[in-house]
PDB file of C-alpha atoms in Angstrom:
ATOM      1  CA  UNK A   1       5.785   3.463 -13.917  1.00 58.00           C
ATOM      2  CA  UNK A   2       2.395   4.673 -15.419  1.00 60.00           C
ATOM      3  CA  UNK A   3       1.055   7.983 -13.378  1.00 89.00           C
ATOM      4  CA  UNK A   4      -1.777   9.286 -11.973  1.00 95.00           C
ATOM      5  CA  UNK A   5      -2.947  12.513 -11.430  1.00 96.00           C
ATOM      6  CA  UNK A   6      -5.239  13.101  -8.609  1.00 97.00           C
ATOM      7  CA  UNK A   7      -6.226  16.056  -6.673  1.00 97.00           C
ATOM      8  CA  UNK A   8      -4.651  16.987  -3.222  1.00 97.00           C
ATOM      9  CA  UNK A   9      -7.335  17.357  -1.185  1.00 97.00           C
ATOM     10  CA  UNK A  10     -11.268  17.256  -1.349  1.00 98.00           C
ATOM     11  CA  UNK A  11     -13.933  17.922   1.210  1.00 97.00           C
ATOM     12  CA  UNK A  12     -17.569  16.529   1.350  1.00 96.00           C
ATOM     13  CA  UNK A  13     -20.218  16.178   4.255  1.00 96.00           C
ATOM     14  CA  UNK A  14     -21.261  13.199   6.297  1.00 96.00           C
ATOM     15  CA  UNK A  15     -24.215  11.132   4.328  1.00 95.00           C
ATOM     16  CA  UNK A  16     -23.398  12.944   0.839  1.00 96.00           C
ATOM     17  CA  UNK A  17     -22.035  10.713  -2.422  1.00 96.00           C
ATOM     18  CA  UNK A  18     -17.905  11.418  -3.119  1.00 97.00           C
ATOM     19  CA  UNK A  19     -16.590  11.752  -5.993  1.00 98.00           C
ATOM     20  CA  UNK A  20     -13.043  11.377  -6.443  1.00 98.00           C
ATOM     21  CA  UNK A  21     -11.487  11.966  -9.766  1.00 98.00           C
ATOM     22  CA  UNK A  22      -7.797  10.085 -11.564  1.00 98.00           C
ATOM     23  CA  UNK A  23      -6.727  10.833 -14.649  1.00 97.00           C
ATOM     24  CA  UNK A  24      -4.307   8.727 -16.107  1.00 96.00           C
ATOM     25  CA  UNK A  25      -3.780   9.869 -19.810  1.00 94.00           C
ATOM     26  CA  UNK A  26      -0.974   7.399 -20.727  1.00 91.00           C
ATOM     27  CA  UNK A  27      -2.734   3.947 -19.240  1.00 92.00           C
ATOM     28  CA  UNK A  28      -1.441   1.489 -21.227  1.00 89.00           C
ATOM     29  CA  UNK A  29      -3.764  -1.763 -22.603  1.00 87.00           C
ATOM     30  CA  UNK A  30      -3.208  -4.179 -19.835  1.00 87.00           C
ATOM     31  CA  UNK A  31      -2.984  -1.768 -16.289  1.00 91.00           C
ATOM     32  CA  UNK A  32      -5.831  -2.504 -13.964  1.00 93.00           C
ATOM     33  CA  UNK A  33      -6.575   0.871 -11.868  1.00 95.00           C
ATOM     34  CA  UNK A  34      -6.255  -0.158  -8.239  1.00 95.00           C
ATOM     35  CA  UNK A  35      -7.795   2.338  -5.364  1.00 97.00           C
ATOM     36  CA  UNK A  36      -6.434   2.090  -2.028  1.00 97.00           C
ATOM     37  CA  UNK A  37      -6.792   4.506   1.125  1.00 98.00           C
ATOM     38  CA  UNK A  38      -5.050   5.413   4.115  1.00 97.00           C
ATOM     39  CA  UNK A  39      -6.533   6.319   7.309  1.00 96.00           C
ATOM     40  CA  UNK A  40      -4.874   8.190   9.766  1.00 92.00           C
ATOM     41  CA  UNK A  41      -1.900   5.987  11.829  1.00 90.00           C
ATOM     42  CA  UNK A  42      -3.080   3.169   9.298  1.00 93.00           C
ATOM     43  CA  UNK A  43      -1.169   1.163   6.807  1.00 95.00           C
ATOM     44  CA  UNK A  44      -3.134   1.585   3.024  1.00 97.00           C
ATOM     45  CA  UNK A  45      -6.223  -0.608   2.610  1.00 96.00           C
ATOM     46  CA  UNK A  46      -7.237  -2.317  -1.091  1.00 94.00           C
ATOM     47  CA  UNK A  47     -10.700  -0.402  -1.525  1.00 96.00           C
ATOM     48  CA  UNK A  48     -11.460  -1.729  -5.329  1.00 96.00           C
ATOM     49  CA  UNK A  49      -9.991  -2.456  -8.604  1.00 94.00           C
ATOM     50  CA  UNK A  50     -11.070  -2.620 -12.246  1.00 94.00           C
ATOM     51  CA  UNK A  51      -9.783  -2.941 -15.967  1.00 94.00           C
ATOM     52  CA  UNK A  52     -12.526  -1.398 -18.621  1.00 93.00           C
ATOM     53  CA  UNK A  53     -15.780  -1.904 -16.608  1.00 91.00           C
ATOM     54  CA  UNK A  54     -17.359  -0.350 -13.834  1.00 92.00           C
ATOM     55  CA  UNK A  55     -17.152  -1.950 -10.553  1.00 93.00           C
ATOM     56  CA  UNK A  56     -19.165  -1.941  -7.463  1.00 93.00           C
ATOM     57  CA  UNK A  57     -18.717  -3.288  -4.087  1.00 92.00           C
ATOM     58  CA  UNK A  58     -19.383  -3.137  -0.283  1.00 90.00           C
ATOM     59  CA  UNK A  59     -16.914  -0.317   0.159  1.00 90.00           C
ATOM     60  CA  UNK A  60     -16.884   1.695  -3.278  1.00 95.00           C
ATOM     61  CA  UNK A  61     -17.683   1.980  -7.043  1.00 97.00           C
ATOM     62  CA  UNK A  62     -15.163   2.734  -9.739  1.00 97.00           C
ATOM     63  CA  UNK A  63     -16.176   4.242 -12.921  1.00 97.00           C
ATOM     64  CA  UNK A  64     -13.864   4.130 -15.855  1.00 97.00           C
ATOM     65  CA  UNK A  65     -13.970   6.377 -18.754  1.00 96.00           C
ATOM     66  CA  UNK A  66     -14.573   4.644 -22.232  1.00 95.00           C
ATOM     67  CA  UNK A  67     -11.010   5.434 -23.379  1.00 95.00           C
ATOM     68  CA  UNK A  68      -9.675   4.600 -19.657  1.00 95.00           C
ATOM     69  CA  UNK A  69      -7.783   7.835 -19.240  1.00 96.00           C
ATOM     70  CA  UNK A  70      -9.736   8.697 -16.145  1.00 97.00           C
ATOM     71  CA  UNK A  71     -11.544   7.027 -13.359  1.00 97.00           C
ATOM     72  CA  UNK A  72     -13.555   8.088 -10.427  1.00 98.00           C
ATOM     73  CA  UNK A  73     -14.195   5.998  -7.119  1.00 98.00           C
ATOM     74  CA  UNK A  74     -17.517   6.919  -5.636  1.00 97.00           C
ATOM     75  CA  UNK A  75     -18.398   6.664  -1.943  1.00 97.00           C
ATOM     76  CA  UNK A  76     -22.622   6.835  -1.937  1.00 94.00           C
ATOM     77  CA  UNK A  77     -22.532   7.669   1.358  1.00 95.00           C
ATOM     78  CA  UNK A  78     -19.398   9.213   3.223  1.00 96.00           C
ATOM     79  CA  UNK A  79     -19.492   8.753   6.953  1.00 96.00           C
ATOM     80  CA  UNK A  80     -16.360  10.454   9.095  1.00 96.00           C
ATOM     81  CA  UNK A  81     -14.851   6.790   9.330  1.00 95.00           C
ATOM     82  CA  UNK A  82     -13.644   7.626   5.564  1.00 97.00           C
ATOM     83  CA  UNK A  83     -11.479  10.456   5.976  1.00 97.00           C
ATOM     84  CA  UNK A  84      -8.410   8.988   4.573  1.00 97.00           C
ATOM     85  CA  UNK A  85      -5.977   9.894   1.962  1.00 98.00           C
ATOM     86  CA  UNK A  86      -7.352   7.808  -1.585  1.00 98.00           C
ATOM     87  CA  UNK A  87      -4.884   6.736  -3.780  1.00 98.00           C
ATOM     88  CA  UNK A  88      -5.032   5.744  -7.187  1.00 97.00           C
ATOM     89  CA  UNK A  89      -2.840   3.538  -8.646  1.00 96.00           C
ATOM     90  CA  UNK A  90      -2.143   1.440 -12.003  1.00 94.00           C
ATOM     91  CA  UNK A  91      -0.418  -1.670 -12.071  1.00 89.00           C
ATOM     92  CA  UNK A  92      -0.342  -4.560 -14.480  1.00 81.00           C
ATOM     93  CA  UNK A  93      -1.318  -7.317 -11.753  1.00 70.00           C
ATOM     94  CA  UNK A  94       1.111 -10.202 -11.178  1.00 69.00           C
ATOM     95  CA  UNK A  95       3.277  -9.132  -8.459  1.00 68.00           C
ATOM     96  CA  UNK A  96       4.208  -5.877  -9.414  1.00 82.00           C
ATOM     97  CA  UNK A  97       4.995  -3.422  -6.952  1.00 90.00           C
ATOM     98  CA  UNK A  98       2.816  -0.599  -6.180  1.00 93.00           C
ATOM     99  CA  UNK A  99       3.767   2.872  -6.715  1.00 93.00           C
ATOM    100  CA  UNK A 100       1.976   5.253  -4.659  1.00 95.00           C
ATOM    101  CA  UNK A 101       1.478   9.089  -5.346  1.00 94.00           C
ATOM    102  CA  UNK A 102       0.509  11.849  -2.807  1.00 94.00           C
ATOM    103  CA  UNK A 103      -3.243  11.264  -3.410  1.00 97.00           C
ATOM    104  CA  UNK A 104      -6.312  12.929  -2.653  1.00 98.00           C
ATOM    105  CA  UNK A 105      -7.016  13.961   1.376  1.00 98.00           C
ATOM    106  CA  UNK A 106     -10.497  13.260   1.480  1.00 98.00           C
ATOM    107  CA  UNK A 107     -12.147  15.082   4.447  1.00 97.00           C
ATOM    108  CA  UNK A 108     -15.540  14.273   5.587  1.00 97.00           C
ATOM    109  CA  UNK A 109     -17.133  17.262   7.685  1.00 96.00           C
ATOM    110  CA  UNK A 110     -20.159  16.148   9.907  1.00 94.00           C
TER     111      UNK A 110
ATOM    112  CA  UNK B   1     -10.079 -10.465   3.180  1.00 66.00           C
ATOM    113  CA  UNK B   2      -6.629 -11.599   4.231  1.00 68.00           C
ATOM    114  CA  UNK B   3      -4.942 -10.242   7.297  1.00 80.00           C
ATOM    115  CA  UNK B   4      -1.555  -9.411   8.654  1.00 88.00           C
ATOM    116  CA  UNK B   5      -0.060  -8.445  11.655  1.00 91.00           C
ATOM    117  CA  UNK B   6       2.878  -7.199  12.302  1.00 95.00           C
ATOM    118  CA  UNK B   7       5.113  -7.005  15.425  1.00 95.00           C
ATOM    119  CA  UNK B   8       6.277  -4.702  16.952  1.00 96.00           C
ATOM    120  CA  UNK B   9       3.850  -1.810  16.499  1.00 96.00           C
ATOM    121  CA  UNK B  10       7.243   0.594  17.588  1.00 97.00           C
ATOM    122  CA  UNK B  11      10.551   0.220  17.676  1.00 97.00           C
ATOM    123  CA  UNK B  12      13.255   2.226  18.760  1.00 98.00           C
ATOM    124  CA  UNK B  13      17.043   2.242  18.643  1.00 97.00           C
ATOM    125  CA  UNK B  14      20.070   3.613  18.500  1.00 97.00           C
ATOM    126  CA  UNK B  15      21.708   4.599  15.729  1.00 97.00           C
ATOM    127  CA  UNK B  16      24.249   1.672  14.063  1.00 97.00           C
ATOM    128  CA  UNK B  17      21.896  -0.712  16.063  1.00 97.00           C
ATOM    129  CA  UNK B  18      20.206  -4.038  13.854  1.00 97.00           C
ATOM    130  CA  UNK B  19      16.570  -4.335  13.824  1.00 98.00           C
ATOM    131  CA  UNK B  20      14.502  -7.070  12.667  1.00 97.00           C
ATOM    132  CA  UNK B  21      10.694  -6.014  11.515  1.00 97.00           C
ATOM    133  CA  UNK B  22       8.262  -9.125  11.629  1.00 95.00           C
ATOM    134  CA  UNK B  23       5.234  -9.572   9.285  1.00 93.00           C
ATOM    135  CA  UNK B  24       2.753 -12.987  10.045  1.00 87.00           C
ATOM    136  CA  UNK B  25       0.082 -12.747   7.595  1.00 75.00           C
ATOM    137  CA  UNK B  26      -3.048 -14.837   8.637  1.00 69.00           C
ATOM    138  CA  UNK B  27      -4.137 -16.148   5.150  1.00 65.00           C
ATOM    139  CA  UNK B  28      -2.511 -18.064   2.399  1.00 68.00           C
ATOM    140  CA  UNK B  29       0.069 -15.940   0.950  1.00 75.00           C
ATOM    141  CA  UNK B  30       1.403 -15.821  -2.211  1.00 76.00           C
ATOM    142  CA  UNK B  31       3.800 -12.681  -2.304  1.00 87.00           C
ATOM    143  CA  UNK B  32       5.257 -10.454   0.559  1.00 90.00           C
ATOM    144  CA  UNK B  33       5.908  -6.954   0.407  1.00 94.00           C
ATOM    145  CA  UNK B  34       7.483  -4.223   2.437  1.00 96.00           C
ATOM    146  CA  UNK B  35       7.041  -0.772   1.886  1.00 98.00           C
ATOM    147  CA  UNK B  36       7.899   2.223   3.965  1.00 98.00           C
ATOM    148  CA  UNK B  37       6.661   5.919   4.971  1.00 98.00           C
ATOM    149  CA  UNK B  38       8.776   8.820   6.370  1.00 97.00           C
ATOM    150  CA  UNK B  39       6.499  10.768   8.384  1.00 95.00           C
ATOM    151  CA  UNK B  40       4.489  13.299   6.040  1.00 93.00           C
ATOM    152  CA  UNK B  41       6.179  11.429   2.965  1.00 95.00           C
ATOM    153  CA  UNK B  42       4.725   9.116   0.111  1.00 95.00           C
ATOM    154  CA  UNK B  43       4.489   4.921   1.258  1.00 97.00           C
ATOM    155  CA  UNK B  44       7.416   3.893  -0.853  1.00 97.00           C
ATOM    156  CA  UNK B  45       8.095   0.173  -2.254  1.00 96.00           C
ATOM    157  CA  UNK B  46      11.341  -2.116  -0.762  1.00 97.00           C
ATOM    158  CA  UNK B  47      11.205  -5.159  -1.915  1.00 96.00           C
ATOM    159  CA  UNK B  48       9.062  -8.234  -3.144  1.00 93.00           C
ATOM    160  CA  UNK B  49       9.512 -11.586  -2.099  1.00 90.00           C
ATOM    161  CA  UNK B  50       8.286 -14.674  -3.536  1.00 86.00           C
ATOM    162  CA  UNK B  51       9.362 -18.574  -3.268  1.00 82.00           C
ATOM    163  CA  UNK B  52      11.903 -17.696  -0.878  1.00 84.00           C
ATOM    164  CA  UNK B  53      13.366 -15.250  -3.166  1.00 89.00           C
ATOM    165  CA  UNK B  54      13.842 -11.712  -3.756  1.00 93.00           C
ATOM    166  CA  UNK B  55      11.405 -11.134  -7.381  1.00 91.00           C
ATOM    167  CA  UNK B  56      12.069  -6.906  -7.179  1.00 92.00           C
ATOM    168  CA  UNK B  57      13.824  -4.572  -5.211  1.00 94.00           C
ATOM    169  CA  UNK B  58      14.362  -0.737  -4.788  1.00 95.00           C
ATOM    170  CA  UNK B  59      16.943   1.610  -4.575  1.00 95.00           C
ATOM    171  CA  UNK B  60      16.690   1.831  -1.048  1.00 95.00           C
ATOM    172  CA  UNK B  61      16.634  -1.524  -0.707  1.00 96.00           C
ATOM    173  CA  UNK B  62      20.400  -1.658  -0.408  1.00 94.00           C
ATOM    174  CA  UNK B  63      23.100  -3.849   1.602  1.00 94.00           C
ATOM    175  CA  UNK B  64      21.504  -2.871   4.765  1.00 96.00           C
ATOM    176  CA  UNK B  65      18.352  -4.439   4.211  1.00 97.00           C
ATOM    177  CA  UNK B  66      17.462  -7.845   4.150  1.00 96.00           C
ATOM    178  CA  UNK B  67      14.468 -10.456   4.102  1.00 94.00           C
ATOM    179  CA  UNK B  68      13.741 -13.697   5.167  1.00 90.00           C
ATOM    180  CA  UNK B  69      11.060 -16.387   6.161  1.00 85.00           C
ATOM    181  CA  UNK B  70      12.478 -17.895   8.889  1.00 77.00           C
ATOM    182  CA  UNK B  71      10.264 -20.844   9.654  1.00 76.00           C
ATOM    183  CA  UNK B  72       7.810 -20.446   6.857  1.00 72.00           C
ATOM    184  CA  UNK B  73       5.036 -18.069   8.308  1.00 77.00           C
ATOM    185  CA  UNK B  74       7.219 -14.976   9.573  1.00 86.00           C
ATOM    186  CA  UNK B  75       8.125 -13.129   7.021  1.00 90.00           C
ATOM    187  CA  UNK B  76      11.146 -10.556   8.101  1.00 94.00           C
ATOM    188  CA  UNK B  77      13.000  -7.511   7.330  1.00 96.00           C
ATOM    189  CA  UNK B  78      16.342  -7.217   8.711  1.00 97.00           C
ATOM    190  CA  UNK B  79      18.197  -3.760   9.095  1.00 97.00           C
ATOM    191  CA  UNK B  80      21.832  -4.551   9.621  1.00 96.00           C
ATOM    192  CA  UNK B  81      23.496  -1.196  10.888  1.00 95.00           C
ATOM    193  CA  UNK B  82      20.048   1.379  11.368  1.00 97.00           C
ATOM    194  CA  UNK B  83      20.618   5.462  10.236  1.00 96.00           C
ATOM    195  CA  UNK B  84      18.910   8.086  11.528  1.00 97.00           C
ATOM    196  CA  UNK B  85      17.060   8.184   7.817  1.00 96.00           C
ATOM    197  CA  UNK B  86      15.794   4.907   8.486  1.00 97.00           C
ATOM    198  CA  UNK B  87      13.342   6.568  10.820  1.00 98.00           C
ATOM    199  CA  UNK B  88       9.819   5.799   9.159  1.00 98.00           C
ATOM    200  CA  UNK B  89       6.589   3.683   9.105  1.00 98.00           C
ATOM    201  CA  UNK B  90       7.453   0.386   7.683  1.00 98.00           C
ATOM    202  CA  UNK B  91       4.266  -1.875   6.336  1.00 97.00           C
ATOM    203  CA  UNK B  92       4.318  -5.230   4.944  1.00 95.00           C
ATOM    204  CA  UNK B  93       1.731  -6.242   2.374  1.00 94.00           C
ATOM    205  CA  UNK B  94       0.552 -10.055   0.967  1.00 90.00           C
ATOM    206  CA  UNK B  95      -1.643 -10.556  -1.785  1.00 87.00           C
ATOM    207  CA  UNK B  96      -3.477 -14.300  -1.133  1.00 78.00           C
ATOM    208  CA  UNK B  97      -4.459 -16.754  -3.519  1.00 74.00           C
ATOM    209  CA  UNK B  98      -7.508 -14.427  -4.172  1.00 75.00           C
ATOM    210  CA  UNK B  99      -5.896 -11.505  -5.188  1.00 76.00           C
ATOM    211  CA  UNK B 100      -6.584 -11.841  -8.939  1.00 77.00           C
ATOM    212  CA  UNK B 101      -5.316  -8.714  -9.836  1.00 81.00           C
ATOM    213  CA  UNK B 102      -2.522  -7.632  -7.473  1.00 83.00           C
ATOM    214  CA  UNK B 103      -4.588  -6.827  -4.741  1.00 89.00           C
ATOM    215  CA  UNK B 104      -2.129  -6.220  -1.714  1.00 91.00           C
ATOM    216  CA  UNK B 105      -3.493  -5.949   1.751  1.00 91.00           C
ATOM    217  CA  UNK B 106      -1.085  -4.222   4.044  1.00 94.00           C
ATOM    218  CA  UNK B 107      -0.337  -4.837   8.105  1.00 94.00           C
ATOM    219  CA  UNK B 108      -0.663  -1.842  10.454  1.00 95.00           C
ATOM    220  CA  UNK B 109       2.596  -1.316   9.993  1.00 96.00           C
ATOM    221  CA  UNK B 110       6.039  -0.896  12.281  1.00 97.00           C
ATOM    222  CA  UNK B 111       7.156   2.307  12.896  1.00 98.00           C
ATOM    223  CA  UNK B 112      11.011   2.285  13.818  1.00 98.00           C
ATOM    224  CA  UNK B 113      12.319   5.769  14.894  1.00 98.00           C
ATOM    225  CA  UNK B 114      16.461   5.592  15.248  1.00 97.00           C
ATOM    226  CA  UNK B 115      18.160   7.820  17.681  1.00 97.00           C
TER     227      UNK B 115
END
């Protein structure tokens, strides 16, 4: 299973851009990097995905580095309702399984 | 986005007891999933199911466990003879004819505590 390295935990205030850094150094040509979160009591939600390009939608954006060893989901505006625990995760689409890590505790201080 | 519920939301038993975990996702489904948490632990893949058969399992996914679609919509998880390790959050995930990339969306989640 390809890994990730995020950090444990991060803090940032309500209304301020988060950014929340991966690295994954030995990505291989065909992984997709998946986000997902989990907020407290909650099962993990799909937040975004992407392959080479950067991504945007109603929850996130991803940026991937040129050489795809690192990534960083951005949250333009964090409100207290994302305080969750961000995972990211490769995986090579199909059906694969997901393998989570410990990810990165965001909290979001008011 | 697709949905799933799952049922219950808590379970408890005694130890050596079966439980059966139900999943009913609210979308068209392509692949189920069931994953687990121990409390304070990483979410941890069982098993994938597809076509009414097992495509992947995991270690822990021994003789104990077992899954099923029982009338084509549920989608089940069956422990035969529960341990006091069994104790955990248990999730299932579906991704949907959308999910173009392995995008799983998870239920709330069951969380079985054995006594």
């Amino acid at each position: 299973d390809a890994k990730t390295t995020q950090p444990n935990s991060m803090e940032s205030n309500e209304e301020e851009p988060v950014h929340l850094p991966c690295n994954h150094s030995t990505i291989s040509g065909t992984d997709y990097i998946h986000w997902y979160r989990q907020l407290p009591s909650q099962g993990p939600e799909y937040v975004i995905h992407g392959l080479t390009s950067n991504v945007n939608n109603r929850m996130a954006s991803l940026a991937i580095a040129e050489d795809r060893k690192s990534s960083t989901l951005i949250l333009h505006r964090a409100t207290l309702r994302d305080a969750a625990v961000y995972y990211c995760i490769l995986s090579r689409g199909g059906s694969e399984k997901l393998v989570f890590g410990k990810g990165t505790k965001l909290t979001v201080n008011p | 986005e697709p949905e799933v519920t799952q049922t219950p939301s808590h379970q408890v038993t005694q130890m050596g007891q079966e439980v059966i975990l139900r999943c009913v996702p609210i979308s068209n489904h392509l692949y189920f999933y069931w994953y687990r948490q121990i409390l304070g632990q990483k979410v941890e893949f069982l098993v994938s199911f597809y076509n009414n058969e097992i495509s992947e399992k995991s270690e822990i996914f021994d003789d104990q466990f077992s899954v099923e679609r029982p009338d084509g919509s549920n989608f089940t998880l069956k422990i035969r003879s529960t341990k006091l390790e069994d104790s955990a959050m248990y999730f299932c995930a579906i991704t949907s004819m959308s999910s173009v990339h392995n995008e799983q969306f998870f239920g709330p989640g069951t969380r079985l505590t054995v006594l």
